[in-house]
Amino acid sequence: MKMTKRKITGKIGSSVLIGVGLANAGLAYCQTAEKPNVIIIYADDLGYGDLSCYGAQKVRTPNIDKLALQGRMFTDMHTVSAVSTPSRYALLTGQYPFREECYAPVFDAQDLLIDVNRLTIADMMKAQGYATAIIGKWHLGFGVGKPDWNGDLKPGPLELGFDYYFGIPTVSSHPPFVYIENHKVVGLDPDDPIVYGKSAETKVFDEKFNIDKMGGAKAAHALYDDEMVGTTLCGKAVKWIKDNKDKPFFLYFPTTNIHHPFTPNPRFKGTSEAGRYGDFIHELDWIVGEVMKALDEENLAENTLVIFTSDNGAMLNRGGQYAMSAGHRINGKLLGFKFDAWEGGNRVPMIVRWPGVVKAGTVSDQLIGNVDFLHSLASLLGYELKEGDAPDSYDMLPVLLGKTSREMRDHLVIAPLKPSNIAVRQGSWILISARGGGGFGAKKPGEHAFGGPPALFFAGETNSDIENGDYKPGAPDQQLYDLKKDPYESVNVINKFPKRAAKLNDLLKEIKTLPSTRQLQK
Ligand code: CA
């Protein structure tokens, strides 16, 4: 049975949604109609300027643009961390990752970051009778103490509510370059195991970031061709959808596009005007098109909620620099890049499509975070969260579905790589707790390095505090911007509005001490 417009309008009409009916809006869906399938496509490092529907000129994204034409585009969506691992933590658990001191990416020697007793989106969907899968990049660690790459990678996604996992274990730029299926490395030959351990030459860096050097396992590595990862994951996702078409399903599809290295399938090479970076976006667009085609072929499109977004802003690496030099603005005009508390690090594209429910071709400027997906989907399914579940997740379902113009989230905490630069939004104001974006640093424009010298975290950005790659004398210790008036964070107005800054500092302090911010929702 298809979700019908009539049923939705009857229960979720706009008059019902104004006021007290909001919290139970989702319950109405479940009582009146078939449970909708849910797909979250979570692109990697896709910036605010990387799609044609968000203004890009040097790349073409017809499939994603079509999603926007058929659904709702968001212009004030933020990932609550500008870094891959904590961003995924927030999405899956509905908890701010700073509560677990999680700010940085994890690598191959890291155990599972999420407590298996904590509710995840997948647990919740599974409890509601959904088939659940993650196909793509995990990046949240495996095991207890340390992953056992030659044994069972457990606990991992399967212990957090997913029925099925196929994908890459950490990040496409770092080892081990293998696929994982459920608990095992694919194609691992016990006679040729993965060999890992600390390397003497890079000991300091490796210990800081918990990295092991890896070798061995020729057969397993041979199955991993980096130019085939995008198409392989896409094929697995399409197959899983088709195999599970007869039950309600939840697919979490974190793509490896468009994280560096920029390795599109050869068929996409040279198709954009922004180098391999742009070609990799073209492959991502094709992947989205294939998923949508599968839904159409199986007659599932009308009963599937698709959320497309990114885990953090675009990164100024070599590919990004090349794209920028070709005139492609990876984060649009926003200040900063991936890892930053500045807007370029965390304001990301988001499109929600659900034919007949979400009004086609609409745009929302409401503030929302990726930490809100869990509670919003709980609301959709009528699942009651217990105390301690998803403590920072707000029910933003009416915002996601375009059923209210009321502001439902007036504040949001945003973490960059450096804990000192944690930021808080309230309304259109943002306070950043220290100087700079809190991301990568370097001495010269265009360079980047972890923790870069001297003091400035700088990748070519300039505003009222910064000149020629350094802070101006007397630059304030914190930053305040009114994003309505100054969306590109060009002038730090903290000295002009000290009361506003104090208020935001108090709010951030309060949020940090509260075990949950859910009760703060208006
Ligand atoms: Ca990322």
JSON list of C-alpha atoms in Angstrom, two decimals, residues 94-285:
[
{"chain": "A", "resi": 94, "resn": "GLY", "atom": "CA", "xyz": [21.24, 11.92, 19.47]},
{"chain": "A", "resi": 95, "resn": "GLN", "atom": "CA", "xyz": [23.86, 12.99, 22.00]},
{"chain": "A", "resi": 96, "resn": "TYR", "atom": "CA", "xyz": [26.38, 15.80, 21.66]},
{"chain": "A", "resi": 97, "resn": "PRO", "atom": "CA", "xyz": [29.74, 14.10, 21.15]},
{"chain": "A", "resi": 98, "resn": "PHE", "atom": "CA", "xyz": [31.52, 16.65, 23.36]},
{"chain": "A", "resi": 99, "resn": "ARG", "atom": "CA", "xyz": [29.83, 14.91, 26.32]},
{"chain": "A", "resi": 100, "resn": "GLU", "atom": "CA", "xyz": [32.12, 11.94, 25.60]},
{"chain": "A", "resi": 101, "resn": "GLU", "atom": "CA", "xyz": [35.14, 14.18, 24.86]},
{"chain": "A", "resi": 102, "resn": "CYS", "atom": "CA", "xyz": [34.81, 13.07, 21.24]},
{"chain": "A", "resi": 103, "resn": "TYR", "atom": "CA", "xyz": [36.22, 15.80, 18.97]},
{"chain": "A", "resi": 104, "resn": "ALA", "atom": "CA", "xyz": [38.67, 14.06, 16.62]},
{"chain": "A", "resi": 105, "resn": "PRO", "atom": "CA", "xyz": [38.51, 11.37, 13.94]},
{"chain": "A", "resi": 106, "resn": "VAL", "atom": "CA", "xyz": [39.37, 7.80, 14.95]},
{"chain": "A", "resi": 107, "resn": "PHE", "atom": "CA", "xyz": [41.72, 5.44, 13.14]},
{"chain": "A", "resi": 108, "resn": "ASP", "atom": "CA", "xyz": [42.40, 1.73, 13.02]},
{"chain": "A", "resi": 109, "resn": "ALA", "atom": "CA", "xyz": [43.51, 1.15, 16.62]},
{"chain": "A", "resi": 110, "resn": "GLN", "atom": "CA", "xyz": [40.36, 2.63, 18.15]},
{"chain": "A", "resi": 111, "resn": "ASP", "atom": "CA", "xyz": [37.73, 0.57, 19.93]},
{"chain": "A", "resi": 112, "resn": "LEU", "atom": "CA", "xyz": [33.99, 1.19, 19.59]},
{"chain": "A", "resi": 113, "resn": "LEU", "atom": "CA", "xyz": [33.08, 4.69, 20.74]},
{"chain": "A", "resi": 114, "resn": "ILE", "atom": "CA", "xyz": [29.37, 4.16, 21.29]},
{"chain": "A", "resi": 115, "resn": "ASP", "atom": "CA", "xyz": [28.26, 2.36, 24.45]},
{"chain": "A", "resi": 116, "resn": "VAL", "atom": "CA", "xyz": [26.25, -0.68, 23.29]},
{"chain": "A", "resi": 117, "resn": "ASN", "atom": "CA", "xyz": [23.67, 0.11, 25.97]},
{"chain": "A", "resi": 118, "resn": "ARG", "atom": "CA", "xyz": [22.98, 3.54, 24.47]},
{"chain": "A", "resi": 119, "resn": "LEU", "atom": "CA", "xyz": [19.97, 3.78, 22.17]},
{"chain": "A", "resi": 120, "resn": "THR", "atom": "CA", "xyz": [20.88, 4.36, 18.52]},
{"chain": "A", "resi": 121, "resn": "ILE", "atom": "CA", "xyz": [18.67, 5.22, 15.57]},
{"chain": "A", "resi": 122, "resn": "ALA", "atom": "CA", "xyz": [19.16, 1.66, 14.34]},
{"chain": "A", "resi": 123, "resn": "ASP", "atom": "CA", "xyz": [18.08, 0.16, 17.71]},
{"chain": "A", "resi": 124, "resn": "MET", "atom": "CA", "xyz": [14.96, 2.24, 17.60]},
{"chain": "A", "resi": 125, "resn": "MET", "atom": "CA", "xyz": [14.08, 1.37, 14.01]},
{"chain": "A", "resi": 126, "resn": "LYS", "atom": "CA", "xyz": [14.74, -2.31, 14.68]},
{"chain": "A", "resi": 127, "resn": "ALA", "atom": "CA", "xyz": [12.47, -2.21, 17.74]},
{"chain": "A", "resi": 128, "resn": "GLN", "atom": "CA", "xyz": [9.75, -0.85, 15.45]},
{"chain": "A", "resi": 129, "resn": "GLY", "atom": "CA", "xyz": [10.05, -3.85, 13.16]},
{"chain": "A", "resi": 130, "resn": "TYR", "atom": "CA", "xyz": [12.35, -2.35, 10.56]},
{"chain": "A", "resi": 131, "resn": "ALA", "atom": "CA", "xyz": [15.07, -4.14, 8.63]},
{"chain": "A", "resi": 132, "resn": "THR", "atom": "CA", "xyz": [18.20, -2.07, 9.29]},
{"chain": "A", "resi": 133, "resn": "ALA", "atom": "CA", "xyz": [21.51, -1.70, 7.47]},
{"chain": "A", "resi": 134, "resn": "ILE", "atom": "CA", "xyz": [24.55, 0.48, 7.30]},
{"chain": "A", "resi": 135, "resn": "ILE", "atom": "CA", "xyz": [26.26, 0.40, 3.93]},
{"chain": "A", "resi": 136, "resn": "GLY", "atom": "CA", "xyz": [29.32, 2.61, 3.74]},
{"chain": "A", "resi": 137, "resn": "LYS", "atom": "CA", "xyz": [31.77, 4.27, 6.08]},
{"chain": "A", "resi": 138, "resn": "TRP", "atom": "CA", "xyz": [31.54, 3.37, 9.77]},
{"chain": "A", "resi": 139, "resn": "HIS", "atom": "CA", "xyz": [34.34, 5.40, 11.41]},
{"chain": "A", "resi": 140, "resn": "LEU", "atom": "CA", "xyz": [33.31, 4.81, 15.03]},
{"chain": "A", "resi": 141, "resn": "GLY", "atom": "CA", "xyz": [35.75, 2.06, 16.02]},
{"chain": "A", "resi": 142, "resn": "PHE", "atom": "CA", "xyz": [35.28, -1.65, 16.74]},
{"chain": "A", "resi": 143, "resn": "GLY", "atom": "CA", "xyz": [35.67, -3.98, 19.68]},
{"chain": "A", "resi": 144, "resn": "VAL", "atom": "CA", "xyz": [36.55, -3.43, 23.29]},
{"chain": "A", "resi": 145, "resn": "GLY", "atom": "CA", "xyz": [40.03, -2.12, 24.05]},
{"chain": "A", "resi": 146, "resn": "LYS", "atom": "CA", "xyz": [41.19, -2.54, 20.46]},
{"chain": "A", "resi": 147, "resn": "PRO", "atom": "CA", "xyz": [39.81, -3.95, 17.21]},
{"chain": "A", "resi": 148, "resn": "ASP", "atom": "CA", "xyz": [40.78, -7.52, 16.34]},
{"chain": "A", "resi": 149, "resn": "TRP", "atom": "CA", "xyz": [41.24, -7.14, 12.58]},
{"chain": "A", "resi": 150, "resn": "ASN", "atom": "CA", "xyz": [41.87, -10.86, 12.07]},
{"chain": "A", "resi": 151, "resn": "GLY", "atom": "CA", "xyz": [38.96, -11.99, 14.21]},
{"chain": "A", "resi": 152, "resn": "ASP", "atom": "CA", "xyz": [35.48, -10.67, 14.88]},
{"chain": "A", "resi": 153, "resn": "LEU", "atom": "CA", "xyz": [35.17, -6.86, 14.71]},
{"chain": "A", "resi": 154, "resn": "LYS", "atom": "CA", "xyz": [32.79, -6.88, 17.62]},
{"chain": "A", "resi": 155, "resn": "PRO", "atom": "CA", "xyz": [31.07, -4.97, 19.11]},
{"chain": "A", "resi": 156, "resn": "GLY", "atom": "CA", "xyz": [30.39, -2.76, 16.11]},
{"chain": "A", "resi": 157, "resn": "PRO", "atom": "CA", "xyz": [27.40, -1.74, 13.99]},
{"chain": "A", "resi": 158, "resn": "LEU", "atom": "CA", "xyz": [25.63, -5.09, 14.48]},
{"chain": "A", "resi": 159, "resn": "GLU", "atom": "CA", "xyz": [25.67, -4.63, 18.24]},
{"chain": "A", "resi": 160, "resn": "LEU", "atom": "CA", "xyz": [24.16, -1.15, 17.82]},
{"chain": "A", "resi": 161, "resn": "GLY", "atom": "CA", "xyz": [20.97, -2.17, 16.06]},
{"chain": "A", "resi": 162, "resn": "PHE", "atom": "CA", "xyz": [22.03, -2.79, 12.47]},
{"chain": "A", "resi": 163, "resn": "ASP", "atom": "CA", "xyz": [21.05, -6.15, 10.94]},
{"chain": "A", "resi": 164, "resn": "TYR", "atom": "CA", "xyz": [23.62, -5.80, 8.19]},
{"chain": "A", "resi": 165, "resn": "TYR", "atom": "CA", "xyz": [26.86, -3.93, 7.61]},
{"chain": "A", "resi": 166, "resn": "PHE", "atom": "CA", "xyz": [28.94, -3.68, 4.49]},
{"chain": "A", "resi": 167, "resn": "GLY", "atom": "CA", "xyz": [31.50, -0.97, 4.01]},
{"chain": "A", "resi": 168, "resn": "ILE", "atom": "CA", "xyz": [34.80, 0.54, 4.93]},
{"chain": "A", "resi": 169, "resn": "PRO", "atom": "CA", "xyz": [35.91, 0.52, 8.56]},
{"chain": "A", "resi": 170, "resn": "THR", "atom": "CA", "xyz": [37.48, 3.93, 9.17]},
{"chain": "A", "resi": 171, "resn": "VAL", "atom": "CA", "xyz": [38.10, 6.55, 6.54]},
{"chain": "A", "resi": 172, "resn": "SER", "atom": "CA", "xyz": [38.98, 6.26, 2.87]},
{"chain": "A", "resi": 173, "resn": "SER", "atom": "CA", "xyz": [42.29, 8.11, 3.31]},
{"chain": "A", "resi": 174, "resn": "HIS", "atom": "CA", "xyz": [43.65, 5.74, 5.98]},
{"chain": "A", "resi": 175, "resn": "PRO", "atom": "CA", "xyz": [44.25, 1.99, 6.42]},
{"chain": "A", "resi": 176, "resn": "PRO", "atom": "CA", "xyz": [43.09, -0.66, 6.53]},
{"chain": "A", "resi": 177, "resn": "PHE", "atom": "CA", "xyz": [42.03, -0.48, 2.88]},
{"chain": "A", "resi": 178, "resn": "VAL", "atom": "CA", "xyz": [39.58, -3.38, 3.06]},
{"chain": "A", "resi": 179, "resn": "TYR", "atom": "CA", "xyz": [35.85, -3.97, 3.08]},
{"chain": "A", "resi": 180, "resn": "ILE", "atom": "CA", "xyz": [34.06, -5.25, 6.15]},
{"chain": "A", "resi": 181, "resn": "GLU", "atom": "CA", "xyz": [30.93, -7.38, 5.98]},
{"chain": "A", "resi": 182, "resn": "ASN", "atom": "CA", "xyz": [29.16, -7.75, 9.31]},
{"chain": "A", "resi": 183, "resn": "HIS", "atom": "CA", "xyz": [31.94, -8.78, 11.71]},
{"chain": "A", "resi": 184, "resn": "LYS", "atom": "CA", "xyz": [34.68, -9.77, 9.28]},
{"chain": "A", "resi": 185, "resn": "VAL", "atom": "CA", "xyz": [37.23, -8.33, 6.88]},
{"chain": "A", "resi": 186, "resn": "VAL", "atom": "CA", "xyz": [36.07, -9.45, 3.42]},
{"chain": "A", "resi": 187, "resn": "GLY", "atom": "CA", "xyz": [38.39, -11.92, 1.70]},
{"chain": "A", "resi": 188, "resn": "LEU", "atom": "CA", "xyz": [40.73, -12.35, 4.65]},
{"chain": "A", "resi": 189, "resn": "ASP", "atom": "CA", "xyz": [42.92, -15.43, 4.31]},
{"chain": "A", "resi": 190, "resn": "PRO", "atom": "CA", "xyz": [43.92, -16.84, 7.73]},
{"chain": "A", "resi": 191, "resn": "ASP", "atom": "CA", "xyz": [47.29, -17.79, 6.25]},
{"chain": "A", "resi": 192, "resn": "ASP", "atom": "CA", "xyz": [47.91, -14.17, 5.27]},
{"chain": "A", "resi": 193, "resn": "PRO", "atom": "CA", "xyz": [46.52, -12.09, 8.17]},
{"chain": "A", "resi": 194, "resn": "ILE", "atom": "CA", "xyz": [46.48, -8.35, 8.64]},
{"chain": "A", "resi": 195, "resn": "VAL", "atom": "CA", "xyz": [49.68, -7.34, 10.43]},
{"chain": "A", "resi": 196, "resn": "TYR", "atom": "CA", "xyz": [49.56, -4.26, 12.59]},
{"chain": "A", "resi": 197, "resn": "GLY", "atom": "CA", "xyz": [51.44, -2.45, 15.31]},
{"chain": "A", "resi": 198, "resn": "LYS", "atom": "CA", "xyz": [53.19, 0.81, 16.16]},
{"chain": "A", "resi": 199, "resn": "SER", "atom": "CA", "xyz": [55.89, 2.11, 13.87]},
{"chain": "A", "resi": 200, "resn": "ALA", "atom": "CA", "xyz": [59.05, 3.56, 15.44]},
{"chain": "A", "resi": 201, "resn": "GLU", "atom": "CA", "xyz": [59.40, 6.44, 12.90]},
{"chain": "A", "resi": 202, "resn": "THR", "atom": "CA", "xyz": [55.94, 7.93, 13.41]},
{"chain": "A", "resi": 203, "resn": "LYS", "atom": "CA", "xyz": [55.48, 6.91, 17.03]},
{"chain": "A", "resi": 204, "resn": "VAL", "atom": "CA", "xyz": [54.53, 10.30, 18.44]},
{"chain": "A", "resi": 205, "resn": "PHE", "atom": "CA", "xyz": [51.87, 11.04, 15.84]},
{"chain": "A", "resi": 206, "resn": "ASP", "atom": "CA", "xyz": [50.58, 7.48, 15.90]},
{"chain": "A", "resi": 207, "resn": "GLU", "atom": "CA", "xyz": [50.24, 7.45, 19.65]},
{"chain": "A", "resi": 208, "resn": "LYS", "atom": "CA", "xyz": [48.50, 10.80, 19.67]},
{"chain": "A", "resi": 209, "resn": "PHE", "atom": "CA", "xyz": [45.89, 9.64, 17.18]},
{"chain": "A", "resi": 210, "resn": "ASN", "atom": "CA", "xyz": [45.85, 5.96, 18.11]},
{"chain": "A", "resi": 211, "resn": "ILE", "atom": "CA", "xyz": [47.03, 4.73, 14.72]},
{"chain": "A", "resi": 212, "resn": "ASP", "atom": "CA", "xyz": [48.62, 1.37, 13.95]},
{"chain": "A", "resi": 213, "resn": "LYS", "atom": "CA", "xyz": [50.67, 0.71, 10.85]},
{"chain": "A", "resi": 214, "resn": "MET", "atom": "CA", "xyz": [49.09, -2.05, 8.79]},
{"chain": "A", "resi": 215, "resn": "GLY", "atom": "CA", "xyz": [50.31, -4.63, 6.32]},
{"chain": "A", "resi": 216, "resn": "GLY", "atom": "CA", "xyz": [49.73, -8.18, 5.14]},
{"chain": "A", "resi": 217, "resn": "ALA", "atom": "CA", "xyz": [46.37, -9.53, 3.93]},
{"chain": "A", "resi": 218, "resn": "LYS", "atom": "CA", "xyz": [47.14, -9.25, 0.22]},
{"chain": "A", "resi": 219, "resn": "ALA", "atom": "CA", "xyz": [43.96, -11.03, -0.85]},
{"chain": "A", "resi": 220, "resn": "ALA", "atom": "CA", "xyz": [41.70, -8.80, 1.23]},
{"chain": "A", "resi": 221, "resn": "HIS", "atom": "CA", "xyz": [43.46, -5.64, 0.02]},
{"chain": "A", "resi": 222, "resn": "ALA", "atom": "CA", "xyz": [43.22, -6.80, -3.59]},
{"chain": "A", "resi": 223, "resn": "LEU", "atom": "CA", "xyz": [39.43, -6.65, -3.34]},
{"chain": "A", "resi": 224, "resn": "TYR", "atom": "CA", "xyz": [39.66, -2.98, -2.43]},
{"chain": "A", "resi": 225, "resn": "ASP", "atom": "CA", "xyz": [40.23, -0.81, -5.49]},
{"chain": "A", "resi": 226, "resn": "ASP", "atom": "CA", "xyz": [39.75, 2.80, -4.47]},
{"chain": "A", "resi": 227, "resn": "GLU", "atom": "CA", "xyz": [38.29, 3.80, -7.84]},
{"chain": "A", "resi": 228, "resn": "MET", "atom": "CA", "xyz": [35.59, 1.18, -7.38]},
{"chain": "A", "resi": 229, "resn": "VAL", "atom": "CA", "xyz": [34.53, 1.99, -3.81]},
{"chain": "A", "resi": 230, "resn": "GLY", "atom": "CA", "xyz": [31.72, 4.41, -4.73]},
{"chain": "A", "resi": 231, "resn": "THR", "atom": "CA", "xyz": [30.16, 2.11, -7.32]},
{"chain": "A", "resi": 232, "resn": "THR", "atom": "CA", "xyz": [30.63, -0.97, -5.09]},
{"chain": "A", "resi": 233, "resn": "LEU", "atom": "CA", "xyz": [28.88, 0.61, -2.12]},
{"chain": "A", "resi": 234, "resn": "CYS", "atom": "CA", "xyz": [26.13, 1.89, -4.41]},
{"chain": "A", "resi": 235, "resn": "GLY", "atom": "CA", "xyz": [25.58, -1.61, -5.81]},
{"chain": "A", "resi": 236, "resn": "LYS", "atom": "CA", "xyz": [25.35, -3.05, -2.29]},
{"chain": "A", "resi": 237, "resn": "ALA", "atom": "CA", "xyz": [22.88, -0.36, -1.21]},
{"chain": "A", "resi": 238, "resn": "VAL", "atom": "CA", "xyz": [20.64, -0.91, -4.24]},
{"chain": "A", "resi": 239, "resn": "LYS", "atom": "CA", "xyz": [20.70, -4.69, -3.73]},
{"chain": "A", "resi": 240, "resn": "TRP", "atom": "CA", "xyz": [19.87, -4.35, -0.04]},
{"chain": "A", "resi": 241, "resn": "ILE", "atom": "CA", "xyz": [16.90, -2.08, -0.83]},
{"chain": "A", "resi": 242, "resn": "LYS", "atom": "CA", "xyz": [15.58, -4.55, -3.38]},
{"chain": "A", "resi": 243, "resn": "ASP", "atom": "CA", "xyz": [16.12, -7.52, -1.05]},
{"chain": "A", "resi": 244, "resn": "ASN", "atom": "CA", "xyz": [14.23, -5.76, 1.75]},
{"chain": "A", "resi": 245, "resn": "LYS", "atom": "CA", "xyz": [11.44, -4.13, -0.24]},
{"chain": "A", "resi": 246, "resn": "ASP", "atom": "CA", "xyz": [8.69, -6.18, 1.41]},
{"chain": "A", "resi": 247, "resn": "LYS", "atom": "CA", "xyz": [9.26, -4.92, 4.96]},
{"chain": "A", "resi": 248, "resn": "PRO", "atom": "CA", "xyz": [9.77, -1.45, 6.31]},
{"chain": "A", "resi": 249, "resn": "PHE", "atom": "CA", "xyz": [13.46, -0.71, 6.10]},
{"chain": "A", "resi": 250, "resn": "PHE", "atom": "CA", "xyz": [15.99, 1.76, 7.43]},
{"chain": "A", "resi": 251, "resn": "LEU", "atom": "CA", "xyz": [19.12, 2.26, 5.36]},
{"chain": "A", "resi": 252, "resn": "TYR", "atom": "CA", "xyz": [21.94, 4.40, 6.70]},
{"chain": "A", "resi": 253, "resn": "PHE", "atom": "CA", "xyz": [24.15, 5.02, 3.68]},
{"chain": "A", "resi": 254, "resn": "PRO", "atom": "CA", "xyz": [27.28, 6.97, 4.63]},
{"chain": "A", "resi": 255, "resn": "THR", "atom": "CA", "xyz": [29.12, 7.31, 1.34]},
{"chain": "A", "resi": 256, "resn": "THR", "atom": "CA", "xyz": [32.89, 7.62, 0.99]},
{"chain": "A", "resi": 257, "resn": "ASN", "atom": "CA", "xyz": [32.30, 10.37, -1.60]},
{"chain": "A", "resi": 258, "resn": "ILE", "atom": "CA", "xyz": [33.60, 13.03, -1.45]},
{"chain": "A", "resi": 259, "resn": "HIS", "atom": "CA", "xyz": [36.36, 12.45, 1.13]},
{"chain": "A", "resi": 260, "resn": "HIS", "atom": "CA", "xyz": [39.92, 12.54, -0.20]},
{"chain": "A", "resi": 261, "resn": "PRO", "atom": "CA", "xyz": [41.57, 10.74, -1.97]},
{"chain": "A", "resi": 262, "resn": "PHE", "atom": "CA", "xyz": [39.39, 11.83, -4.89]},
{"chain": "A", "resi": 263, "resn": "THR", "atom": "CA", "xyz": [39.07, 8.53, -6.69]},
{"chain": "A", "resi": 264, "resn": "PRO", "atom": "CA", "xyz": [35.97, 8.43, -8.85]},
{"chain": "A", "resi": 265, "resn": "ASN", "atom": "CA", "xyz": [35.28, 5.49, -11.07]},
{"chain": "A", "resi": 266, "resn": "PRO", "atom": "CA", "xyz": [37.05, 6.12, -14.43]},
{"chain": "A", "resi": 267, "resn": "ARG", "atom": "CA", "xyz": [33.70, 6.78, -16.10]},
{"chain": "A", "resi": 268, "resn": "PHE", "atom": "CA", "xyz": [33.35, 10.04, -14.11]},
{"chain": "A", "resi": 269, "resn": "LYS", "atom": "CA", "xyz": [36.89, 11.31, -14.65]},
{"chain": "A", "resi": 270, "resn": "GLY", "atom": "CA", "xyz": [37.08, 14.61, -16.49]},
{"chain": "A", "resi": 271, "resn": "THR", "atom": "CA", "xyz": [33.31, 15.16, -16.38]},
{"chain": "A", "resi": 272, "resn": "SER", "atom": "CA", "xyz": [33.36, 18.24, -14.11]},
{"chain": "A", "resi": 273, "resn": "GLU", "atom": "CA", "xyz": [35.07, 21.62, -14.34]},
{"chain": "A", "resi": 274, "resn": "ALA", "atom": "CA", "xyz": [36.52, 21.23, -10.85]},
{"chain": "A", "resi": 275, "resn": "GLY", "atom": "CA", "xyz": [39.07, 18.45, -11.29]},
{"chain": "A", "resi": 276, "resn": "ARG", "atom": "CA", "xyz": [38.84, 15.09, -9.54]},
{"chain": "A", "resi": 277, "resn": "TYR", "atom": "CA", "xyz": [37.11, 16.84, -6.64]},
{"chain": "A", "resi": 278, "resn": "GLY", "atom": "CA", "xyz": [34.22, 17.74, -8.94]},
{"chain": "A", "resi": 279, "resn": "ASP", "atom": "CA", "xyz": [34.29, 14.37, -10.68]},
{"chain": "A", "resi": 280, "resn": "PHE", "atom": "CA", "xyz": [33.88, 12.72, -7.27]},
{"chain": "A", "resi": 281, "resn": "ILE", "atom": "CA", "xyz": [30.79, 14.88, -6.68]},
{"chain": "A", "resi": 282, "resn": "HIS", "atom": "CA", "xyz": [29.48, 13.68, -10.04]},
{"chain": "A", "resi": 283, "resn": "GLU", "atom": "CA", "xyz": [29.91, 10.10, -8.87]},
{"chain": "A", "resi": 284, "resn": "LEU", "atom": "CA", "xyz": [28.04, 10.94, -5.65]},
{"chain": "A", "resi": 285, "resn": "ASP", "atom": "CA", "xyz": [25.23, 12.42, -7.73]}
]
